[in-house]
XYZ file of C-alpha atoms in Angstrom:
136
model
C -17.326 -16.533 5.296
C -13.540 -15.971 5.779
C -13.312 -15.256 2.249
C -15.810 -12.447 2.435
C -13.795 -10.757 5.011
C -10.705 -10.922 2.794
C -12.412 -9.482 -0.130
C -13.633 -6.554 2.050
C -10.371 -5.897 3.343
C -8.705 -5.490 -0.378
C -11.399 -3.292 -1.318
C -11.115 -0.946 1.446
C -7.121 -0.775 0.566
C -8.013 -0.508 -2.764
C -10.522 2.372 -2.401
C -7.902 4.233 -0.123
C -5.158 4.002 -2.774
C -7.431 5.073 -5.304
C -8.714 8.067 -3.212
C -4.738 8.784 -2.807
C -3.915 8.512 -6.679
C -7.030 10.751 -7.832
C -6.243 13.361 -5.430
C -2.654 13.413 -6.438
C -3.784 13.609 -10.236
C -5.744 16.405 -9.438
C -3.081 18.292 -7.636
C -4.250 18.415 -4.169
C -2.473 18.717 -1.242
C -4.325 16.406 1.106
C -6.617 13.441 1.032
C -9.457 12.059 3.213
C -9.497 8.194 3.589
C -12.257 6.524 5.239
C -12.657 3.775 6.620
C -9.176 3.457 8.546
C -7.866 -0.092 8.749
C -4.737 -1.531 10.034
C -3.524 -2.471 6.714
C -3.883 0.914 5.294
C -2.104 2.402 8.135
C 1.015 0.146 7.726
C 1.028 0.513 3.536
C 0.926 4.293 4.353
C 3.575 4.132 6.500
C 5.989 2.363 4.009
C 4.827 5.183 1.719
C 5.691 7.574 3.997
C 8.895 6.079 5.022
C 10.116 5.910 1.306
C 8.792 9.977 0.622
C 5.952 9.061 -1.289
C 3.415 10.737 0.930
C 4.017 13.572 3.693
C 2.697 12.912 7.241
C -0.921 11.711 7.610
C -3.140 11.724 10.960
C -5.798 9.032 11.850
C -8.753 10.925 12.875
C -11.070 9.561 15.382
C -15.067 10.493 14.774
C -17.703 8.006 16.112
C -18.652 6.197 13.087
C -15.173 4.876 11.891
C -11.779 6.088 11.960
C -10.468 8.382 9.013
C -7.231 9.156 7.866
C -5.970 12.513 6.382
C -2.763 12.039 4.304
C -0.593 14.790 3.412
C 0.259 14.691 -0.448
C 3.488 15.662 -1.808
C 3.320 15.170 -5.642
C 5.335 11.972 -5.633
C 3.093 9.305 -6.708
C 2.862 8.215 -10.308
C 0.992 5.092 -9.663
C -0.210 2.819 -6.570
C -3.029 0.031 -6.283
C -3.399 -3.227 -4.748
C -2.656 -6.581 -6.437
C -5.744 -8.901 -5.702
C -5.868 -11.894 -5.361
C -2.733 -11.815 -3.200
C -0.547 -14.094 -4.313
C 1.859 -15.893 -2.215
C 5.420 -15.164 -3.692
C 8.617 -16.849 -2.143
C 11.814 -14.922 -2.467
C 12.693 -16.200 -5.849
C 9.510 -15.087 -7.315
C 10.304 -11.574 -6.096
C 12.513 -10.635 -8.830
C 9.410 -11.760 -11.407
C 7.383 -9.186 -10.018
C 9.308 -6.240 -9.407
C 10.162 -6.677 -13.315
C 6.341 -6.922 -14.046
C 4.986 -4.242 -11.722
C 7.541 -1.788 -11.441
C 8.626 0.519 -13.939
C 12.375 -0.260 -13.315
C 14.494 -1.673 -10.786
C 15.638 1.415 -9.136
C 11.922 3.036 -8.992
C 9.252 1.996 -6.720
C 8.259 -0.666 -3.927
C 5.980 -3.651 -3.756
C 4.462 -4.095 -0.331
C 4.051 -7.727 0.970
C 2.109 -9.020 4.132
C 4.865 -11.455 5.908
C 5.040 -13.216 8.839
C 7.363 -10.280 10.064
C 4.558 -7.622 9.445
C 3.871 -5.240 6.552
C 6.887 -4.187 4.617
C 8.387 -3.197 1.368
C 9.893 -5.899 -0.630
C 13.806 -4.655 -0.044
C 13.300 -5.334 3.731
C 11.409 -8.793 3.029
C 14.585 -9.310 1.114
C 16.735 -8.484 3.793
C 14.711 -10.211 6.127
C 14.676 -13.270 3.866
C 10.935 -13.805 3.858
C 8.421 -14.111 1.423
C 4.924 -13.325 1.920
C 1.853 -12.280 0.287
C 1.554 -9.411 -2.161
C -0.555 -6.405 -1.332
C 0.400 -3.668 -3.472
C 2.769 -1.464 -5.230
C 3.813 2.376 -5.184
C 6.195 4.095 -7.743
């Protein structure tokens, strides 16, 4: 049963990132994401911290929380990596090379024992983790 739960979590994040990317391509200023999840919120926080999106707001309606995200035209691509491969610090370089267009450009987002963070933070903390996705 755990497997199914994992799949659901991945597809929720996947749908969220697809909505963002589509809205961005259409030149929209904001996009509505539902349902909300902790993982999505953490992912958005990393994107916001690095200037890929503007503010976002969690809107509480009775059925499920949704998130309104302000877009600023900075995202070229974002997506999930599935399955969530375990990666060590040593593997990190290879993943960066494979997923990002250049070393100066973009972030892998990992879920680690110290929380969800980008690859630079993971490197600073000396921790590997499972790869969630990327943005550039």
